[in-house]
mmCIF file of C-alpha atoms in Angstrom:
data_model
loop_
_atom_site.group_PDB
_atom_site.id
_atom_site.type_symbol
_atom_site.label_atom_id
_atom_site.label_comp_id
_atom_site.label_asym_id
_atom_site.label_seq_id
_atom_site.Cartn_x
_atom_site.Cartn_y
_atom_site.Cartn_z
ATOM 1 C CA UNK J 1 13.890 33.656 -8.093
ATOM 2 C CA UNK J 2 13.230 34.330 -4.434
ATOM 3 C CA UNK J 3 15.110 34.959 -1.229
ATOM 4 C CA UNK J 4 15.915 31.789 0.746
ATOM 5 C CA UNK J 5 18.108 33.411 3.411
ATOM 6 C CA UNK J 6 17.070 32.766 7.006
ATOM 7 C CA UNK J 7 16.654 35.632 9.429
ATOM 8 C CA UNK J 8 18.339 35.370 12.815
ATOM 9 C CA UNK J 9 15.078 34.306 14.428
ATOM 10 C CA UNK J 10 15.013 31.288 12.111
ATOM 11 C CA UNK J 11 18.445 29.957 12.955
ATOM 12 C CA UNK J 12 17.983 26.321 13.776
ATOM 13 C CA UNK J 13 18.101 25.157 17.372
ATOM 14 C CA UNK J 14 18.059 21.472 18.212
ATOM 15 C CA UNK J 15 16.595 19.482 21.053
ATOM 16 C CA UNK J 16 16.844 15.691 21.129
ATOM 17 C CA UNK J 17 14.718 13.643 23.517
ATOM 18 C CA UNK J 18 16.291 10.238 24.008
ATOM 19 C CA UNK J 19 13.967 7.264 24.368
ATOM 20 C CA UNK J 20 15.309 6.674 27.880
ATOM 21 C CA UNK J 21 13.546 9.876 28.988
ATOM 22 C CA UNK J 22 10.156 8.596 27.852
ATOM 23 C CA UNK J 23 7.655 6.469 29.676
ATOM 24 C CA UNK J 24 7.220 3.615 27.210
ATOM 25 C CA UNK J 25 4.930 0.600 27.233
ATOM 26 C CA UNK J 26 4.127 -1.954 24.524
ATOM 27 C CA UNK J 27 0.884 -3.936 24.370
ATOM 28 C CA UNK J 28 0.631 -7.264 22.562
ATOM 29 C CA UNK J 29 -2.267 -8.353 20.373
ATOM 30 C CA UNK J 30 -3.641 -11.830 20.985
ATOM 31 C CA UNK J 31 -4.504 -14.374 18.283
ATOM 32 C CA UNK J 32 -8.009 -14.601 19.750
ATOM 33 C CA UNK J 33 -8.544 -10.861 19.304
ATOM 34 C CA UNK J 34 -7.232 -11.085 15.740
ATOM 35 C CA UNK J 35 -9.675 -13.823 14.723
ATOM 36 C CA UNK J 36 -12.728 -11.992 16.059
ATOM 37 C CA UNK J 37 -12.211 -8.534 14.595
ATOM 38 C CA UNK J 38 -15.236 -7.543 12.472
ATOM 39 C CA UNK J 39 -15.340 -6.107 8.961
ATOM 40 C CA UNK J 40 -16.819 -2.620 9.305
ATOM 41 C CA UNK J 41 -15.802 -0.554 6.248
ATOM 42 C CA UNK J 42 -17.812 -0.009 3.048
ATOM 43 C CA UNK J 43 -15.437 0.205 0.086
ATOM 44 C CA UNK J 44 -15.780 1.795 -3.345
ATOM 45 C CA UNK J 45 -12.860 1.784 -5.772
ATOM 46 C CA UNK J 46 -12.485 3.424 -9.186
ATOM 47 C CA UNK J 47 -9.998 2.065 -11.717
ATOM 48 C CA UNK J 48 -7.599 4.726 -12.971
ATOM 49 C CA UNK J 49 -7.576 4.635 -16.819
ATOM 50 C CA UNK J 50 -3.847 5.424 -17.079
ATOM 51 C CA UNK J 51 -2.260 2.022 -16.529
ATOM 52 C CA UNK J 52 0.575 1.451 -14.085
ATOM 53 C CA UNK J 53 0.746 5.169 -13.283
ATOM 54 C CA UNK J 54 0.962 4.705 -9.496
ATOM 55 C CA UNK J 55 -1.918 6.937 -8.383
ATOM 56 C CA UNK J 56 -1.331 8.172 -4.857
ATOM 57 C CA UNK J 57 -2.063 10.685 -2.109
ATOM 58 C CA UNK J 58 -5.680 11.749 -2.754
ATOM 59 C CA UNK J 59 -7.057 14.990 -1.339
ATOM 60 C CA UNK J 60 -10.748 15.961 -1.158
ATOM 61 C CA UNK J 61 -11.531 19.544 -2.178
ATOM 62 C CA UNK J 62 -14.359 21.528 -0.612
ATOM 63 C CA UNK J 63 -16.541 20.933 -3.663
ATOM 64 C CA UNK J 64 -16.188 17.148 -3.242
ATOM 65 C CA UNK J 65 -13.766 16.596 -6.112
ATOM 66 C CA UNK J 66 -11.004 14.135 -5.296
ATOM 67 C CA UNK J 67 -7.555 15.083 -6.534
ATOM 68 C CA UNK J 68 -4.588 12.722 -6.741
ATOM 69 C CA UNK J 69 -1.215 12.462 -8.455
ATOM 70 C CA UNK J 70 0.329 9.866 -10.764
ATOM 71 C CA UNK J 71 3.879 9.421 -9.534
ATOM 72 C CA UNK J 72 5.102 7.252 -12.408
ATOM 73 C CA UNK J 73 3.089 8.833 -15.232
ATOM 74 C CA UNK J 74 3.658 12.447 -14.082
ATOM 75 C CA UNK J 75 0.207 13.971 -13.694
ATOM 76 C CA UNK J 76 -2.318 15.588 -11.395
ATOM 77 C CA UNK J 77 -5.847 14.213 -11.822
ATOM 78 C CA UNK J 78 -9.399 14.780 -10.641
ATOM 79 C CA UNK J 79 -12.023 12.182 -9.815
ATOM 80 C CA UNK J 80 -15.711 13.052 -9.770
ATOM 81 C CA UNK J 81 -17.044 10.558 -7.198
ATOM 82 C CA UNK J 82 -20.607 11.026 -8.438
ATOM 83 C CA UNK J 83 -19.915 9.974 -12.029
ATOM 84 C CA UNK J 84 -16.557 8.197 -11.831
ATOM 85 C CA UNK J 85 -15.186 10.530 -14.498
ATOM 86 C CA UNK J 86 -11.479 11.340 -14.285
ATOM 87 C CA UNK J 87 -9.480 14.122 -15.889
ATOM 88 C CA UNK J 88 -5.708 14.553 -15.777
ATOM 89 C CA UNK J 89 -3.230 17.367 -16.265
ATOM 90 C CA UNK J 90 0.218 16.244 -17.374
ATOM 91 C CA UNK J 91 3.297 17.637 -15.622
ATOM 92 C CA UNK J 92 6.179 15.928 -17.484
ATOM 93 C CA UNK J 93 9.139 14.410 -15.636
ATOM 94 C CA UNK J 94 7.964 15.663 -12.260
ATOM 95 C CA UNK J 95 7.344 12.440 -10.296
ATOM 96 C CA UNK J 96 4.763 14.147 -8.051
ATOM 97 C CA UNK J 97 4.161 12.816 -4.547
ATOM 98 C CA UNK J 98 1.472 14.981 -2.990
ATOM 99 C CA UNK J 99 -1.359 17.252 -4.065
ATOM 100 C CA UNK J 100 -3.345 19.442 -1.681
ATOM 101 C CA UNK J 101 -6.057 22.017 -2.409
ATOM 102 C CA UNK J 102 -6.428 25.527 -0.979
ATOM 103 C CA UNK J 103 -9.768 27.006 0.063
ATOM 104 C CA UNK J 104 -10.099 28.806 -3.276
ATOM 105 C CA UNK J 105 -9.687 25.556 -5.220
ATOM 106 C CA UNK J 106 -6.073 26.059 -6.273
ATOM 107 C CA UNK J 107 -3.962 22.901 -6.447
ATOM 108 C CA UNK J 108 -0.488 22.592 -4.945
ATOM 109 C CA UNK J 109 1.667 19.588 -5.757
ATOM 110 C CA UNK J 110 5.138 18.406 -4.736
ATOM 111 C CA UNK J 111 7.393 18.141 -7.787
ATOM 112 C CA UNK J 112 9.558 15.461 -6.251
ATOM 113 C CA UNK J 113 11.826 14.751 -9.230
ATOM 114 C CA UNK J 114 11.997 18.331 -10.538
ATOM 115 C CA UNK J 115 12.936 20.349 -7.460
ATOM 116 C CA UNK J 116 9.831 22.472 -7.216
ATOM 117 C CA UNK J 117 6.424 22.931 -5.679
ATOM 118 C CA UNK J 118 3.763 23.665 -8.268
ATOM 119 C CA UNK J 119 0.698 25.889 -8.009
ATOM 120 C CA UNK J 120 -1.857 24.657 -10.539
ATOM 121 C CA UNK J 121 -5.088 26.149 -11.839
ATOM 122 C CA UNK J 122 -7.708 23.425 -11.341
ATOM 123 C CA UNK J 123 -9.597 24.394 -14.526
ATOM 124 C CA UNK J 124 -6.786 24.898 -16.997
ATOM 125 C CA UNK J 125 -3.866 22.978 -15.493
ATOM 126 C CA UNK J 126 -1.612 26.045 -15.809
ATOM 127 C CA UNK J 127 1.336 25.773 -13.427
ATOM 128 C CA UNK J 128 3.258 28.416 -11.508
ATOM 129 C CA UNK J 129 6.567 26.979 -10.294
ATOM 130 C CA UNK J 130 8.176 27.634 -6.935
ATOM 131 C CA UNK J 131 11.695 26.330 -7.497
ATOM 132 C CA UNK J 132 13.514 24.997 -4.488
ATOM 133 C CA UNK J 133 16.631 26.613 -3.033
ATOM 134 C CA UNK J 134 19.990 24.886 -3.023
ATOM 135 C CA UNK J 135 20.118 21.592 -1.075
ATOM 136 C CA UNK J 136 16.363 20.898 -1.400
ATOM 137 C CA UNK J 137 15.988 18.498 -4.316
ATOM 138 C CA UNK J 138 12.877 16.445 -3.603
ATOM 139 C CA UNK J 139 9.742 18.039 -2.053
ATOM 140 C CA UNK J 140 7.698 15.145 -0.719
ATOM 141 C CA UNK J 141 4.714 15.569 1.649
ATOM 142 C CA UNK J 142 2.944 18.893 2.383
ATOM 143 C CA UNK J 143 0.297 20.265 4.732
ATOM 144 C CA UNK J 144 -1.362 23.632 5.318
ATOM 145 C CA UNK J 145 -0.787 26.204 8.035
ATOM 146 C CA UNK J 146 -3.734 28.272 9.232
ATOM 147 C CA UNK J 147 -2.540 31.273 7.192
ATOM 148 C CA UNK J 148 -2.277 29.331 3.915
ATOM 149 C CA UNK J 149 1.434 28.549 3.855
ATOM 150 C CA UNK J 150 2.977 25.104 3.486
ATOM 151 C CA UNK J 151 5.236 22.939 5.607
ATOM 152 C CA UNK J 152 6.838 20.156 3.603
ATOM 153 C CA UNK J 153 9.403 17.385 3.831
ATOM 154 C CA UNK J 154 12.276 16.578 1.482
ATOM 155 C CA UNK J 155 13.228 12.989 2.186
ATOM 156 C CA UNK J 156 16.592 12.543 0.469
ATOM 157 C CA UNK J 157 17.577 16.156 1.084
ATOM 158 C CA UNK J 158 17.221 15.438 4.820
ATOM 159 C CA UNK J 159 15.240 18.658 5.247
ATOM 160 C CA UNK J 160 11.975 19.977 6.688
ATOM 161 C CA UNK J 161 10.937 23.351 5.289
ATOM 162 C CA UNK J 162 8.203 25.979 5.103
ATOM 163 C CA UNK J 163 7.074 27.705 1.909
ATOM 164 C CA UNK J 164 5.509 31.131 1.947
ATOM 165 C CA UNK J 165 2.911 30.664 -0.791
ATOM 166 C CA UNK J 166 2.731 34.408 -1.504
ATOM 167 C CA UNK J 167 6.404 35.383 -1.683
ATOM 168 C CA UNK J 168 7.975 32.009 -2.518
ATOM 169 C CA UNK J 169 10.413 32.328 0.386
ATOM 170 C CA UNK J 170 11.582 28.980 1.806
ATOM 171 C CA UNK J 171 12.810 28.588 5.381
ATOM 172 C CA UNK J 172 14.434 25.247 6.018
ATOM 173 C CA UNK J 173 15.743 23.099 8.840
ATOM 174 C CA UNK J 174 18.377 20.513 7.990
ATOM 175 C CA UNK J 175 18.350 17.401 10.148
ATOM 176 C CA UNK J 176 21.458 16.779 12.244
ATOM 177 C CA UNK J 177 22.309 13.243 11.085
ATOM 178 C CA UNK J 178 22.594 11.840 7.572
ATOM 179 C CA UNK J 179 19.729 9.848 6.065
ATOM 180 C CA UNK J 180 17.123 10.631 8.733
ATOM 181 C CA UNK J 181 14.730 10.830 5.758
ATOM 182 C CA UNK J 182 11.821 13.077 6.796
ATOM 183 C CA UNK J 183 8.744 11.550 5.185
ATOM 184 C CA UNK J 184 5.118 11.886 6.338
ATOM 185 C CA UNK J 185 4.032 15.233 7.795
ATOM 186 C CA UNK J 186 0.976 16.675 9.555
ATOM 187 C CA UNK J 187 0.332 20.039 11.233
ATOM 188 C CA UNK J 188 -1.334 20.446 14.613
ATOM 189 C CA UNK J 189 -3.704 23.184 15.793
ATOM 190 C CA UNK J 190 -0.769 25.444 16.698
ATOM 191 C CA UNK J 191 0.731 25.328 13.188
ATOM 192 C CA UNK J 192 3.466 23.018 14.469
ATOM 193 C CA UNK J 193 4.572 20.339 11.982
ATOM 194 C CA UNK J 194 5.086 16.742 13.074
ATOM 195 C CA UNK J 195 7.239 14.549 10.881
ATOM 196 C CA UNK J 196 7.982 10.843 10.515
ATOM 197 C CA UNK J 197 11.720 10.243 10.230
ATOM 198 C CA UNK J 198 11.830 7.183 8.036
ATOM 199 C CA UNK J 199 15.595 6.703 8.280
ATOM 200 C CA UNK J 200 15.728 6.931 12.060
ATOM 201 C CA UNK J 201 13.705 5.467 14.906
ATOM 202 C CA UNK J 202 12.140 8.842 15.635
ATOM 203 C CA UNK J 203 9.533 11.498 14.952
ATOM 204 C CA UNK J 204 10.343 15.212 14.792
ATOM 205 C CA UNK J 205 8.628 18.540 15.352
ATOM 206 C CA UNK J 206 9.552 22.183 14.808
ATOM 207 C CA UNK J 207 8.434 25.205 16.833
ATOM 208 C CA UNK J 208 7.077 27.549 14.144
ATOM 209 C CA UNK J 209 8.113 30.775 15.883
ATOM 210 C CA UNK J 210 11.780 29.838 16.560
ATOM 211 C CA UNK J 211 12.357 26.970 14.129
ATOM 212 C CA UNK J 212 13.620 24.896 17.044
ATOM 213 C CA UNK J 213 13.865 21.259 16.031
ATOM 214 C CA UNK J 214 12.918 18.510 18.484
ATOM 215 C CA UNK J 215 13.546 14.824 17.829
ATOM 216 C CA UNK J 216 11.700 12.170 19.834
ATOM 217 C CA UNK J 217 13.019 8.634 19.554
ATOM 218 C CA UNK J 218 10.862 5.527 19.562
ATOM 219 C CA UNK J 219 11.818 2.686 21.901
ATOM 220 C CA UNK J 220 13.061 0.376 19.169
ATOM 221 C CA UNK J 221 16.205 1.156 17.174
ATOM 222 C CA UNK J 222 14.896 -0.713 14.115
ATOM 223 C CA UNK J 223 11.667 1.317 13.865
ATOM 224 C CA UNK J 224 10.706 2.659 10.436
ATOM 225 C CA UNK J 225 7.947 5.263 10.492
ATOM 226 C CA UNK J 226 6.339 6.477 7.268
ATOM 227 C CA UNK J 227 3.097 8.216 8.217
ATOM 228 C CA UNK J 228 1.505 9.847 11.255
ATOM 229 C CA UNK J 229 -1.596 11.812 12.272
ATOM 230 C CA UNK J 230 -3.060 13.703 15.229
ATOM 231 C CA UNK J 231 -6.116 13.081 17.414
ATOM 232 C CA UNK J 232 -8.194 15.939 18.823
ATOM 233 C CA UNK J 233 -6.360 15.773 22.168
ATOM 234 C CA UNK J 234 -3.089 16.662 20.439
ATOM 235 C CA UNK J 235 -1.504 13.224 20.601
ATOM 236 C CA UNK J 236 0.635 12.084 17.683
ATOM 237 C CA UNK J 237 -0.161 8.619 16.272
ATOM 238 C CA UNK J 238 2.199 6.725 13.966
ATOM 239 C CA UNK J 239 2.719 3.316 12.382
ATOM 240 C CA UNK J 240 5.978 1.340 12.542
ATOM 241 C CA UNK J 241 6.512 -0.233 9.127
ATOM 242 C CA UNK J 242 9.361 -2.468 10.307
ATOM 243 C CA UNK J 243 8.298 -3.630 13.774
ATOM 244 C CA UNK J 244 4.529 -3.979 13.365
ATOM 245 C CA UNK J 245 3.490 -1.467 16.009
ATOM 246 C CA UNK J 246 1.216 1.529 16.131
ATOM 247 C CA UNK J 247 2.370 4.122 18.598
ATOM 248 C CA UNK J 248 1.373 7.358 20.228
ATOM 249 C CA UNK J 249 3.379 10.238 21.611
ATOM 250 C CA UNK J 250 1.760 12.662 24.063
ATOM 251 C CA UNK J 251 3.484 16.068 23.891
ATOM 252 C CA UNK J 252 1.879 17.132 27.172
ATOM 253 C CA UNK J 253 3.227 14.283 29.274
ATOM 254 C CA UNK J 254 6.259 13.382 27.118
ATOM 255 C CA UNK J 255 5.140 9.753 27.161
ATOM 256 C CA UNK J 256 4.984 7.132 24.417
ATOM 257 C CA UNK J 257 3.007 3.922 24.077
ATOM 258 C CA UNK J 258 2.887 1.153 21.464
ATOM 259 C CA UNK J 259 0.503 -1.627 20.476
ATOM 260 C CA UNK J 260 1.361 -4.637 18.356
ATOM 261 C CA UNK J 261 -0.714 -4.647 15.180
ATOM 262 C CA UNK J 262 -2.793 -7.740 14.247
ATOM 263 C CA UNK J 263 -0.394 -8.552 11.376
ATOM 264 C CA UNK J 264 2.669 -8.445 13.600
ATOM 265 C CA UNK J 265 6.110 -7.640 12.181
ATOM 266 C CA UNK J 266 5.023 -8.764 8.699
ATOM 267 C CA UNK J 267 2.306 -6.089 8.565
ATOM 268 C CA UNK J 268 4.359 -3.400 6.820
ATOM 269 C CA UNK J 269 2.240 -0.525 8.168
ATOM 270 C CA UNK J 270 2.121 2.379 5.725
ATOM 271 C CA UNK J 271 -0.803 4.775 5.160
ATOM 272 C CA UNK J 272 -2.518 6.086 8.314
ATOM 273 C CA UNK J 273 -5.324 8.559 9.060
ATOM 274 C CA UNK J 274 -7.470 9.659 12.019
ATOM 275 C CA UNK J 275 -11.237 10.132 11.641
ATOM 276 C CA UNK J 276 -13.548 12.609 13.378
ATOM 277 C CA UNK J 277 -14.175 10.182 16.249
ATOM 278 C CA UNK J 278 -10.456 9.922 17.006
ATOM 279 C CA UNK J 279 -10.206 6.409 15.603
ATOM 280 C CA UNK J 280 -6.940 5.551 13.891
ATOM 281 C CA UNK J 281 -7.188 3.720 10.566
ATOM 282 C CA UNK J 282 -4.081 2.337 8.914
ATOM 283 C CA UNK J 283 -3.109 -0.152 6.233
ATOM 284 C CA UNK J 284 -1.045 -3.311 6.592
ATOM 285 C CA UNK J 285 0.668 -3.318 3.188
ATOM 286 C CA UNK J 286 3.037 -6.184 3.912
ATOM 287 C CA UNK J 287 0.030 -8.487 3.801
ATOM 288 C CA UNK J 288 -1.770 -9.306 0.529
ATOM 289 C CA UNK J 289 -4.451 -8.321 -0.004
ATOM 290 C CA UNK J 290 -3.718 -5.109 1.890
ATOM 291 C CA UNK J 291 -5.997 -4.647 4.830
ATOM 292 C CA UNK J 292 -7.321 -1.705 6.829
ATOM 293 C CA UNK J 293 -7.057 -1.932 10.603
ATOM 294 C CA UNK J 294 -9.150 0.263 12.893
ATOM 295 C CA UNK J 295 -8.031 1.274 16.403
ATOM 296 C CA UNK J 296 -10.214 3.122 18.927
ATOM 297 C CA UNK J 297 -7.906 5.532 20.755
ATOM 298 C CA UNK J 298 -10.413 6.055 23.571
ATOM 299 C CA UNK J 299 -10.901 2.392 24.501
ATOM 300 C CA UNK J 300 -7.404 1.456 23.269
ATOM 301 C CA UNK J 301 -8.712 -1.530 21.375
ATOM 302 C CA UNK J 302 -8.519 -2.746 17.773
ATOM 303 C CA UNK J 303 -12.015 -2.577 16.301
ATOM 304 C CA UNK J 304 -11.865 -3.571 12.635
ATOM 305 C CA UNK J 305 -9.996 -5.566 10.012
ATOM 306 C CA UNK J 306 -11.009 -5.194 6.345
ATOM 307 C CA UNK J 307 -9.372 -6.490 3.151
ATOM 308 C CA UNK J 308 -9.050 -3.980 0.290
ATOM 309 C CA UNK J 309 -11.213 -5.279 -2.608
ATOM 310 C CA UNK J 310 -8.619 -4.568 -5.299
ATOM 311 C CA UNK J 311 -5.868 -6.067 -3.192
ATOM 312 C CA UNK J 312 -4.164 -2.709 -2.999
ATOM 313 C CA UNK J 313 -0.590 -3.976 -3.500
ATOM 314 C CA UNK J 314 0.597 -0.848 -1.660
ATOM 315 C CA UNK J 315 -1.364 2.058 -0.185
ATOM 316 C CA UNK J 316 1.011 4.931 0.525
ATOM 317 C CA UNK J 317 -1.076 7.733 1.969
ATOM 318 C CA UNK J 318 -4.707 8.455 2.794
ATOM 319 C CA UNK J 319 -6.930 11.151 4.317
ATOM 320 C CA UNK J 320 -10.209 11.300 6.197
ATOM 321 C CA UNK J 321 -12.981 13.466 4.714
ATOM 322 C CA UNK J 322 -15.810 14.327 7.111
ATOM 323 C CA UNK J 323 -18.559 15.189 4.558
ATOM 324 C CA UNK J 324 -18.267 11.731 2.970
ATOM 325 C CA UNK J 325 -17.435 10.062 6.314
ATOM 326 C CA UNK J 326 -14.719 8.162 4.480
ATOM 327 C CA UNK J 327 -11.035 7.446 4.288
ATOM 328 C CA UNK J 328 -9.791 8.235 0.775
ATOM 329 C CA UNK J 329 -6.834 6.279 -0.580
ATOM 330 C CA UNK J 330 -5.084 5.269 -3.807
ATOM 331 C CA UNK J 331 -3.393 1.973 -4.599
ATOM 332 C CA UNK J 332 -0.555 0.493 -6.620
ATOM 333 C CA UNK J 333 -3.304 -1.698 -8.130
ATOM 334 C CA UNK J 334 -4.189 1.462 -10.094
ATOM 335 C CA UNK J 335 -7.291 2.428 -8.198
ATOM 336 C CA UNK J 336 -8.570 5.382 -6.196
ATOM 337 C CA UNK J 337 -10.931 4.394 -3.406
ATOM 338 C CA UNK J 338 -12.915 5.371 -0.379
ATOM 339 C CA UNK J 339 -13.666 3.394 2.755
ATOM 340 C CA UNK J 340 -16.747 4.659 4.560
ATOM 341 C CA UNK J 341 -16.213 4.333 8.310
ATOM 342 C CA UNK J 342 -18.950 3.287 10.773
ATOM 343 C CA UNK J 343 -20.982 6.001 12.517
#
């Protein structure tokens, strides 16, 4: 058990920025551009031996091991990219979404169906549970703060929260409207979380010192945002699963821009990651086979279009790893893969 009461400094304040206050522009993508995009990625995929287990959300540890979870088959697993060997640790009836790895090699996973965040020994699989307080039922996506604590989302609980990984204390912010569905999450250089609100045409952020919530609407009411990431200039990039746009919000200028993706409204944009050259890579999952699209944020041009060799079916989340110069992903086709990006 642990204390989940909020101190007075953590009482939630709310700021909503309406889309009418933003400078918004949308750029179309021509058929001619679409037909001439090159293939630039080098793919490797490993078949997961546990069939139909929905591997997802890989994370690359400092030693090069690639960890991922099996959402349907309830496990955390390790891939050795050098040998292709995989090992799993079962966590029954947990339905895990995310696994991330601390600097000391400890695993942390989101126990989405069992109301907890788990701390797992990477050698033995032993789990220490951090059970969620009342009203948080489904930890979803997590990311690290500089001091080793975790921000996380709880989609159906309509909550964004922070876990103190030493004391187990949880400080939470409940979203103001029902079914805003906080989903993807990343943390910027100031330990500020940025969150995709899948049930609303918006992204959100929280000031870590005051817990002030800010909601920034996209220009289209029917937007559906699952994932987002941050370039080195602090801009927030996101994919619109419903409308077929990628977009960017600049916190410094309070402006937003959008570009129509090559696949248009049928693209079903899902997983998204930024590499070390500030290129945005994302997956059009509404198109089969799934395909990676590359976008250069400096020239503001689409640069690549690559089909996933396994077909992918659906790619839900991915990360860029600088040592391997690759985007790491997992697929509903029961594979874990990497896509090496061009130098």
